[in-house]
Each structure stands twice: as structure tokens, then as C-alpha cells.
PDB file of C-alpha atoms in Angstrom:
ATOM      1  CA  UNK H  66      89.652  -0.986-103.049  1.00  0.00           C
ATOM      2  CA  UNK H  67      86.078  -2.111-102.333  1.00  0.00           C
ATOM      3  CA  UNK H  68      86.698  -2.033 -98.602  1.00  0.00           C
ATOM      4  CA  UNK H  69      88.145   1.450 -98.870  1.00  0.00           C
ATOM      5  CA  UNK H  70      85.147   2.644-100.888  1.00  0.00           C
ATOM      6  CA  UNK H  71      82.744   1.250 -98.293  1.00  0.00           C
ATOM      7  CA  UNK H  72      84.715   2.909 -95.512  1.00  0.00           C
ATOM      8  CA  UNK H  73      84.698   6.208 -97.364  1.00  0.00           C
ATOM      9  CA  UNK H  74      80.944   5.986 -97.915  1.00  0.00           C
ATOM     10  CA  UNK H  75      80.416   5.357 -94.206  1.00  0.00           C
ATOM     11  CA  UNK H  76      82.650   8.310 -93.374  1.00  0.00           C
ATOM     12  CA  UNK H  77      80.628  10.558 -95.694  1.00  0.00           C
ATOM     13  CA  UNK H  78      77.362   9.366 -94.146  1.00  0.00           C
ATOM     14  CA  UNK H  79      78.680  10.147 -90.672  1.00  0.00           C
ATOM     15  CA  UNK H  80      79.894  13.534 -91.890  1.00  0.00           C
ATOM     16  CA  UNK H  81      76.409  14.335 -93.212  1.00  0.00           C
ATOM     17  CA  UNK H  82      74.697  13.309 -89.971  1.00  0.00           C
ATOM     18  CA  UNK H  83      77.162  15.319 -87.876  1.00  0.00           C
ATOM     19  CA  UNK H  84      76.463  18.347 -90.064  1.00  0.00           C
ATOM     20  CA  UNK H  85      72.705  17.801 -89.857  1.00  0.00           C
ATOM     21  CA  UNK H  86      72.849  17.800 -86.073  1.00  0.00           C
ATOM     22  CA  UNK H  87      74.713  21.089 -86.049  1.00  0.00           C
ATOM     23  CA  UNK H  88      72.400  22.793 -88.538  1.00  0.00           C
ATOM     24  CA  UNK H  89      69.178  21.440 -87.001  1.00  0.00           C
ATOM     25  CA  UNK H  90      70.423  22.709 -83.643  1.00  0.00           C
ATOM     26  CA  UNK H  91      71.335  26.118 -85.034  1.00  0.00           C
ATOM     27  CA  UNK H  92      68.424  26.832 -87.368  1.00  0.00           C
ATOM     28  CA  UNK H  93      65.659  24.480 -86.271  1.00  0.00           C
ATOM     29  CA  UNK H  94      64.383  21.501 -88.216  1.00  0.00           C
ATOM     30  CA  UNK H  95      61.758  23.336 -90.303  1.00  0.00           C
ATOM     31  CA  UNK H  96      64.187  26.060 -91.398  1.00  0.00           C
ATOM     32  CA  UNK H  97      66.941  23.641 -92.372  1.00  0.00           C
ATOM     33  CA  UNK H  98      67.270  22.581 -96.010  1.00  0.00           C
ATOM     34  CA  UNK H  99      69.329  19.839 -97.614  1.00  0.00           C
ATOM     35  CA  UNK H 100      71.442  22.613 -99.123  1.00  0.00           C
ATOM     36  CA  UNK H 101      72.213  23.842 -95.600  1.00  0.00           C
ATOM     37  CA  UNK H 102      73.260  20.351 -94.530  1.00  0.00           C
ATOM     38  CA  UNK H 103      75.343  19.802 -97.682  1.00  0.00           C
ATOM     39  CA  UNK H 104      77.141  23.116 -97.220  1.00  0.00           C
ATOM     40  CA  UNK H 105      77.877  22.385 -93.560  1.00  0.00           C
ATOM     41  CA  UNK H 106      79.105  18.883 -94.388  1.00  0.00           C
ATOM     42  CA  UNK H 107      81.210  20.040 -97.316  1.00  0.00           C
ATOM     43  CA  UNK H 108      79.462  17.693 -99.744  1.00  0.00           C
ATOM     44  CA  UNK H 109      77.022  18.005-102.651  1.00  0.00           C
ATOM     45  CA  UNK H 110      73.267  17.459-102.484  1.00  0.00           C
ATOM     46  CA  UNK H 111      73.899  14.427-104.657  1.00  0.00           C
ATOM     47  CA  UNK H 112      76.073  12.946-101.909  1.00  0.00           C
ATOM     48  CA  UNK H 113      73.214  13.356 -99.455  1.00  0.00           C
ATOM     49  CA  UNK H 114      70.752  11.696-101.850  1.00  0.00           C
ATOM     50  CA  UNK H 115      73.165   8.784-102.217  1.00  0.00           C
ATOM     51  CA  UNK H 116      72.651   8.010 -98.524  1.00  0.00           C
ATOM     52  CA  UNK H 117      69.227   9.489 -97.716  1.00  0.00           C
ATOM     53  CA  UNK H 118      65.898   9.922 -99.487  1.00  0.00           C
ATOM     54  CA  UNK H 119      65.120  13.354 -98.034  1.00  0.00           C
ATOM     55  CA  UNK H 120      65.488  15.543 -94.957  1.00  0.00           C
ATOM     56  CA  UNK H 121      63.058  13.362 -93.028  1.00  0.00           C
ATOM     57  CA  UNK H 122      65.328  10.379 -93.675  1.00  0.00           C
ATOM     58  CA  UNK H 123      68.341  12.339 -92.437  1.00  0.00           C
ATOM     59  CA  UNK H 124      66.449  13.319 -89.289  1.00  0.00           C
ATOM     60  CA  UNK H 125      65.438   9.724 -88.543  1.00  0.00           C
ATOM     61  CA  UNK H 126      68.975   8.423 -89.102  1.00  0.00           C
ATOM     62  CA  UNK H 127      70.275  11.114 -86.767  1.00  0.00           C
ATOM     63  CA  UNK H 128      67.933   9.899 -84.039  1.00  0.00           C
ATOM     64  CA  UNK H 129      68.629   6.220 -84.661  1.00  0.00           C
ATOM     65  CA  UNK H 130      72.372   6.433 -84.223  1.00  0.00           C
ATOM     66  CA  UNK H 131      71.917   7.924 -80.776  1.00  0.00           C
ATOM     67  CA  UNK H 132      69.342   5.306 -79.880  1.00  0.00           C
ATOM     68  CA  UNK H 133      71.506   2.245 -80.575  1.00  0.00           C
ATOM     69  CA  UNK H 134      73.393   1.967 -77.247  1.00  0.00           C
ATOM     70  CA  UNK H 135      70.137   2.404 -75.337  1.00  0.00           C
ATOM     71  CA  UNK H 136      68.491  -0.263 -77.495  1.00  0.00           C
ATOM     72  CA  UNK H 137      71.112  -2.811 -76.474  1.00  0.00           C
ATOM     73  CA  UNK H 138      70.415  -2.189 -72.787  1.00  0.00           C
ATOM     74  CA  UNK H 139      66.665  -2.157 -73.326  1.00  0.00           C
ATOM     75  CA  UNK H 140      66.686  -5.538 -75.064  1.00  0.00           C
ATOM     76  CA  UNK H 141      68.076  -7.155 -71.936  1.00  0.00           C
ATOM     77  CA  UNK H 142      65.243  -5.740 -69.848  1.00  0.00           C
ATOM     78  CA  UNK H 143      62.665  -6.968 -72.369  1.00  0.00           C
ATOM     79  CA  UNK H 144      64.096 -10.493 -72.487  1.00  0.00           C
ATOM     80  CA  UNK H 145      61.644 -12.810 -70.659  1.00  0.00           C
ATOM     81  CA  UNK H 146      64.642 -14.879 -69.521  1.00  0.00           C
ATOM     82  CA  UNK H 147      66.259 -11.911 -67.759  1.00  0.00           C
ATOM     83  CA  UNK H 148      66.403 -12.649 -64.041  1.00  0.00           C
ATOM     84  CA  UNK H 149      66.395  -8.973 -63.002  1.00  0.00           C
ATOM     85  CA  UNK H 150      64.283  -6.996 -65.505  1.00  0.00           C
ATOM     86  CA  UNK H 151      63.668  -4.162 -63.044  1.00  0.00           C
ATOM     87  CA  UNK H 152      67.401  -3.828 -62.477  1.00  0.00           C
ATOM     88  CA  UNK H 153      68.002  -3.690 -66.212  1.00  0.00           C
ATOM     89  CA  UNK H 154      65.294  -1.019 -66.585  1.00  0.00           C
ATOM     90  CA  UNK H 155      67.057   0.945 -63.871  1.00  0.00           C
ATOM     91  CA  UNK H 156      70.322   0.671 -65.838  1.00  0.00           C
ATOM     92  CA  UNK H 157      68.632   1.962 -69.001  1.00  0.00           C
ATOM     93  CA  UNK H 158      67.026   4.966 -67.331  1.00  0.00           C
ATOM     94  CA  UNK H 159      70.168   6.015 -65.478  1.00  0.00           C
ATOM     95  CA  UNK H 160      72.201   5.602 -68.660  1.00  0.00           C
ATOM     96  CA  UNK H 161      69.856   7.859 -70.647  1.00  0.00           C
ATOM     97  CA  UNK H 162      69.991  10.625 -68.032  1.00  0.00           C
ATOM     98  CA  UNK H 163      73.739  10.480 -67.460  1.00  0.00           C
ATOM     99  CA  UNK H 164      74.574  10.194 -71.144  1.00  0.00           C
ATOM    100  CA  UNK H 165      72.658  13.396 -71.781  1.00  0.00           C
ATOM    101  CA  UNK H 166      74.955  15.159 -69.310  1.00  0.00           C
ATOM    102  CA  UNK H 167      78.208  13.523 -70.390  1.00  0.00           C
ATOM    103  CA  UNK H 168      77.824  13.315 -74.183  1.00  0.00           C
ATOM    104  CA  UNK H 169      77.522  16.749 -75.870  1.00  0.00           C
ATOM    105  CA  UNK H 170      76.309  15.222 -79.151  1.00  0.00           C
ATOM    106  CA  UNK H 171      73.587  13.260 -77.395  1.00  0.00           C
ATOM    107  CA  UNK H 172      72.571  16.354 -75.457  1.00  0.00           C
ATOM    108  CA  UNK H 173      72.354  18.328 -78.697  1.00  0.00           C
ATOM    109  CA  UNK H 174      69.925  15.781 -80.162  1.00  0.00           C
ATOM    110  CA  UNK H 175      67.641  16.137 -77.137  1.00  0.00           C
ATOM    111  CA  UNK H 176      67.807  19.918 -77.481  1.00  0.00           C
ATOM    112  CA  UNK H 177      66.745  19.550 -81.112  1.00  0.00           C
ATOM    113  CA  UNK H 178      63.826  17.350 -80.103  1.00  0.00           C
ATOM    114  CA  UNK H 179      62.676  19.619 -77.276  1.00  0.00           C
ATOM    115  CA  UNK H 180      63.404  23.066 -78.655  1.00  0.00           C
ATOM    116  CA  UNK H 181      64.110  22.901 -82.395  1.00  0.00           C
ATOM    117  CA  UNK H 182      61.284  20.746 -83.787  1.00  0.00           C
ATOM    118  CA  UNK H 183      58.715  23.266 -84.901  1.00  0.00           C
ATOM    119  CA  UNK H 184      55.195  21.919 -85.377  1.00  0.00           C
ATOM    120  CA  UNK H 185      54.398  22.891 -88.960  1.00  0.00           C
ATOM    121  CA  UNK H 186      52.860  21.128 -91.933  1.00  0.00           C
ATOM    122  CA  UNK H 187      56.343  20.616 -93.350  1.00  0.00           C
ATOM    123  CA  UNK H 188      57.520  18.802 -90.225  1.00  0.00           C
ATOM    124  CA  UNK H 189      54.439  16.596 -89.830  1.00  0.00           C
ATOM    125  CA  UNK H 190      56.275  13.493 -91.134  1.00  0.00           C
ATOM    126  CA  UNK H 191      59.124  14.129 -88.697  1.00  0.00           C
ATOM    127  CA  UNK H 192      56.759  14.517 -85.780  1.00  0.00           C
ATOM    128  CA  UNK H 193      54.942  11.338 -86.821  1.00  0.00           C
ATOM    129  CA  UNK H 194      58.214   9.442 -86.592  1.00  0.00           C
ATOM    130  CA  UNK H 195      58.932  10.944 -83.181  1.00  0.00           C
ATOM    131  CA  UNK H 196      55.481   9.858 -82.007  1.00  0.00           C
ATOM    132  CA  UNK H 197      56.039   6.362 -83.402  1.00  0.00           C
ATOM    133  CA  UNK H 198      59.317   6.161 -81.521  1.00  0.00           C
ATOM    134  CA  UNK H 199      57.557   7.340 -78.364  1.00  0.00           C
ATOM    135  CA  UNK H 200      54.925   4.608 -78.715  1.00  0.00           C
ATOM    136  CA  UNK H 201      57.580   1.998 -79.445  1.00  0.00           C
ATOM    137  CA  UNK H 202      59.402   3.004 -76.260  1.00  0.00           C
ATOM    138  CA  UNK H 203      56.179   2.568 -74.317  1.00  0.00           C
ATOM    139  CA  UNK H 204      55.750  -0.931 -75.735  1.00  0.00           C
ATOM    140  CA  UNK H 205      59.268  -1.846 -74.640  1.00  0.00           C
ATOM    141  CA  UNK H 206      58.605  -0.586 -71.109  1.00  0.00           C
ATOM    142  CA  UNK H 207      55.343  -2.544 -71.070  1.00  0.00           C
ATOM    143  CA  UNK H 208      57.199  -5.775 -71.823  1.00  0.00           C
ATOM    144  CA  UNK H 209      59.826  -4.986 -69.211  1.00  0.00           C
ATOM    145  CA  UNK H 210      57.276  -4.242 -66.499  1.00  0.00           C
ATOM    146  CA  UNK H 211      55.437  -7.418 -67.438  1.00  0.00           C
ATOM    147  CA  UNK H 212      58.671  -9.360 -66.968  1.00  0.00           C
ATOM    148  CA  UNK H 213      59.174  -7.703 -63.580  1.00  0.00           C
ATOM    149  CA  UNK H 214      55.669  -8.746 -62.514  1.00  0.00           C
ATOM    150  CA  UNK H 215      56.351 -12.311 -63.629  1.00  0.00           C
ATOM    151  CA  UNK H 216      59.530 -12.295 -61.521  1.00  0.00           C
ATOM    152  CA  UNK H 217      57.684 -10.994 -58.471  1.00  0.00           C
ATOM    153  CA  UNK H 218      59.558  -7.693 -58.532  1.00  0.00           C
ATOM    154  CA  UNK H 219      56.354  -5.668 -58.928  1.00  0.00           C
ATOM    155  CA  UNK H 220      52.798  -6.222 -57.687  1.00  0.00           C
ATOM    156  CA  UNK H 221      50.423  -8.065 -60.012  1.00  0.00           C
ATOM    157  CA  UNK H 222      47.916  -5.220 -59.576  1.00  0.00           C
ATOM    158  CA  UNK H 223      50.265  -2.635 -61.097  1.00  0.00           C
ATOM    159  CA  UNK H 224      48.461  -0.373 -63.565  1.00  0.00           C
ATOM    160  CA  UNK H 225      51.005  -0.632 -66.370  1.00  0.00           C
ATOM    161  CA  UNK H 226      49.419   2.099 -68.488  1.00  0.00           C
ATOM    162  CA  UNK H 227      49.739   4.604 -65.645  1.00  0.00           C
ATOM    163  CA  UNK H 228      53.260   3.395 -64.875  1.00  0.00           C
ATOM    164  CA  UNK H 229      54.307   4.038 -68.478  1.00  0.00           C
ATOM    165  CA  UNK H 230      52.681   7.474 -68.505  1.00  0.00           C
ATOM    166  CA  UNK H 231      54.404   8.410 -65.261  1.00  0.00           C
ATOM    167  CA  UNK H 232      57.756   7.266 -66.631  1.00  0.00           C
ATOM    168  CA  UNK H 233      57.359   9.394 -69.762  1.00  0.00           C
ATOM    169  CA  UNK H 234      56.371  12.398 -67.671  1.00  0.00           C
ATOM    170  CA  UNK H 235      59.249  12.038 -65.234  1.00  0.00           C
ATOM    171  CA  UNK H 236      61.981  11.336 -67.787  1.00  0.00           C
ATOM    172  CA  UNK H 237      60.792  14.029 -70.188  1.00  0.00           C
ATOM    173  CA  UNK H 238      60.390  16.519 -67.356  1.00  0.00           C
ATOM    174  CA  UNK H 239      63.836  15.814 -65.950  1.00  0.00           C
ATOM    175  CA  UNK H 240      65.550  16.158 -69.323  1.00  0.00           C
ATOM    176  CA  UNK H 241      63.579  19.234 -70.368  1.00  0.00           C
ATOM    177  CA  UNK H 242      64.225  21.017 -67.078  1.00  0.00           C
ATOM    178  CA  UNK H 243      67.923  20.160 -66.970  1.00  0.00           C
ATOM    179  CA  UNK H 244      68.498  21.205 -70.589  1.00  0.00           C
ATOM    180  CA  UNK H 245      66.735  24.503 -69.903  1.00  0.00           C
ATOM    181  CA  UNK H 246      68.344  25.113 -66.482  1.00  0.00           C
ATOM    182  CA  UNK H 247      71.431  22.877 -66.195  1.00  0.00           C
ATOM    183  CA  UNK H 248      72.640  24.618 -63.048  1.00  0.00           C
ATOM    184  CA  UNK H 249      69.384  24.041 -61.166  1.00  0.00           C
ATOM    185  CA  UNK H 250      70.353  20.485 -60.156  1.00  0.00           C
ATOM    186  CA  UNK H 251      73.102  17.930 -60.739  1.00  0.00           C
ATOM    187  CA  UNK H 252      71.470  15.452 -63.111  1.00  0.00           C
ATOM    188  CA  UNK H 253      74.609  13.351 -63.425  1.00  0.00           C
ATOM    189  CA  UNK H 254      75.002  12.526 -59.733  1.00  0.00           C
ATOM    190  CA  UNK H 255      71.283  12.558 -58.930  1.00  0.00           C
ATOM    191  CA  UNK H 256      70.179  10.367 -61.858  1.00  0.00           C
ATOM    192  CA  UNK H 257      70.128   7.162 -59.801  1.00  0.00           C
ATOM    193  CA  UNK H 258      68.079   8.815 -57.031  1.00  0.00           C
ATOM    194  CA  UNK H 259      65.469  10.048 -59.511  1.00  0.00           C
ATOM    195  CA  UNK H 260      65.194   6.614 -61.117  1.00  0.00           C
ATOM    196  CA  UNK H 261      65.000   4.823 -57.765  1.00  0.00           C
ATOM    197  CA  UNK H 262      62.199   7.162 -56.701  1.00  0.00           C
ATOM    198  CA  UNK H 263      60.220   6.209 -59.803  1.00  0.00           C
ATOM    199  CA  UNK H 264      60.788   2.484 -59.305  1.00  0.00           C
ATOM    200  CA  UNK H 265      59.762   2.740 -55.650  1.00  0.00           C
ATOM    201  CA  UNK H 266      56.506   4.402 -56.706  1.00  0.00           C
ATOM    202  CA  UNK H 267      55.654   1.359 -58.824  1.00  0.00           C
ATOM    203  CA  UNK H 268      55.619  -0.765 -55.671  1.00  0.00           C
ATOM    204  CA  UNK H 269      54.042   1.681 -53.236  1.00  0.00           C
ATOM    205  CA  UNK H 270      51.906   4.365 -54.914  1.00  0.00           C
ATOM    206  CA  UNK H 271      48.157   3.556 -54.582  1.00  0.00           C
ATOM    207  CA  UNK H 272      47.301   5.391 -57.816  1.00  0.00           C
ATOM    208  CA  UNK H 273      49.473   2.934 -59.764  1.00  0.00           C
ATOM    209  CA  UNK H 274      47.403   0.033 -58.585  1.00  0.00           C
ATOM    210  CA  UNK H 275      43.826  -0.881 -59.281  1.00  0.00           C
ATOM    211  CA  UNK H 276      43.596  -3.467 -62.021  1.00  0.00           C
ATOM    212  CA  UNK H 277      45.390  -6.717 -62.724  1.00  0.00           C
ATOM    213  CA  UNK H 278      48.255  -6.197 -65.150  1.00  0.00           C
ATOM    214  CA  UNK H 279      48.588  -8.360 -68.249  1.00  0.00           C
ATOM    215  CA  UNK H 280      52.291  -9.123 -68.699  1.00  0.00           C
ATOM    216  CA  UNK H 281      51.643 -10.677 -72.085  1.00  0.00           C
ATOM    217  CA  UNK H 282      50.016  -7.565 -73.544  1.00  0.00           C
TER     218      UNK H 282
END
């Protein structure tokens, strides 16, 4: 019975998160209430509070469950014992782009982040968590690029800060543009080319060089 109860609780949690995605996507994060999510999920507000502290908690859990597969790939790239950290970074970036095309639920979460997160006082805590996640992603890339330098895959003079900024700009720009105009280019088949172009710039672009990188930072 205990196992069944645990399974049922997990099913309810998933049901709530699925409903939250749909309502956030439809109404926007600021305009969505816990009542809206409960009604969409077919549960009571009490059921939501059993699993989550508030709407902010629901939002974060929604993001986290889509981040997990990417985290597993990213950890390999960050591992100092990985023999091909640049190759693993390439895998992560291609996966993120292609998954956005192939997985409708994942695509919906990106659309919420780009188009449905209104900047208001009420959403400040949500935006703070998004910013924290953004900074955490930058730290992971920093470790990966440091590993690549240690392995001789990238020049020791690589300006890691600029490399991270460029990566954020390129990935965000690609996803934003494709979500807005999906017929303007084939993100699925061109994902590898876009990623390879970025990685090539790390080795060749003069503006990404200029100071010794600190792989341990």
C-alpha cells in the first residue's frame, strides 16, 4: 500500500506540473494563480500545497524537470577526468537545440521563459531564480572550458568570460529566433553546424583571446 501511495503522490505531482506548464503558457506566469493550476490539474489547492510551497516553487520544479537530462550530459563535460570535454560540450549544446525542436513540452517551457515571464514585482522571485540558473550554467561552462584548455583542445589565452557571454548570446538568439519564426531555418538539422561554428570561434577568433585563462576559477 505504501508503494502505491508514493506512486500516486508522484503521479499527482506530475499532473500538477503538466497543468502548470499549460496554464503558464496560456495565461503568462504573472496572471496564473494556484487556483488556475489546480483547476487545470483537476486537484484541490491543498493537493498543490502538499507538494509545493507556492507558485514560485511550482515554477522552479517545472524548470528543473526539463533540466535533468541536460544536467547528466553537462556533468560529463565538467568532469576533470573527461578526455574530450569539448566534445561533451558539443553534445550538450546540440542536444539542447534539437530537444527544443523535437520535444513539444520542452519547447513550451522555453516559450514560457522567453515570452510568458512578465517582469513585475510579483514575478521578481521567479526572475531571480532564472538569473541564478543562468549564472550556474555559466559556471558549468567555465569549468568545461577550463578542462578543454587543460587537455590542449583550446588555447591557453582564451578569454573565458567572453566565450561564456558569446555562448549565451548565440544559444539564446538561436532559440528565441526559432521559437518566434520556426520556418525561417531548420534548427534540428542545422544544430550541429551552429554549435561547430561557435566552437571554432573559440580557437580562431582574435576577440576571444587576450588574457591567460584560469581553468581552476
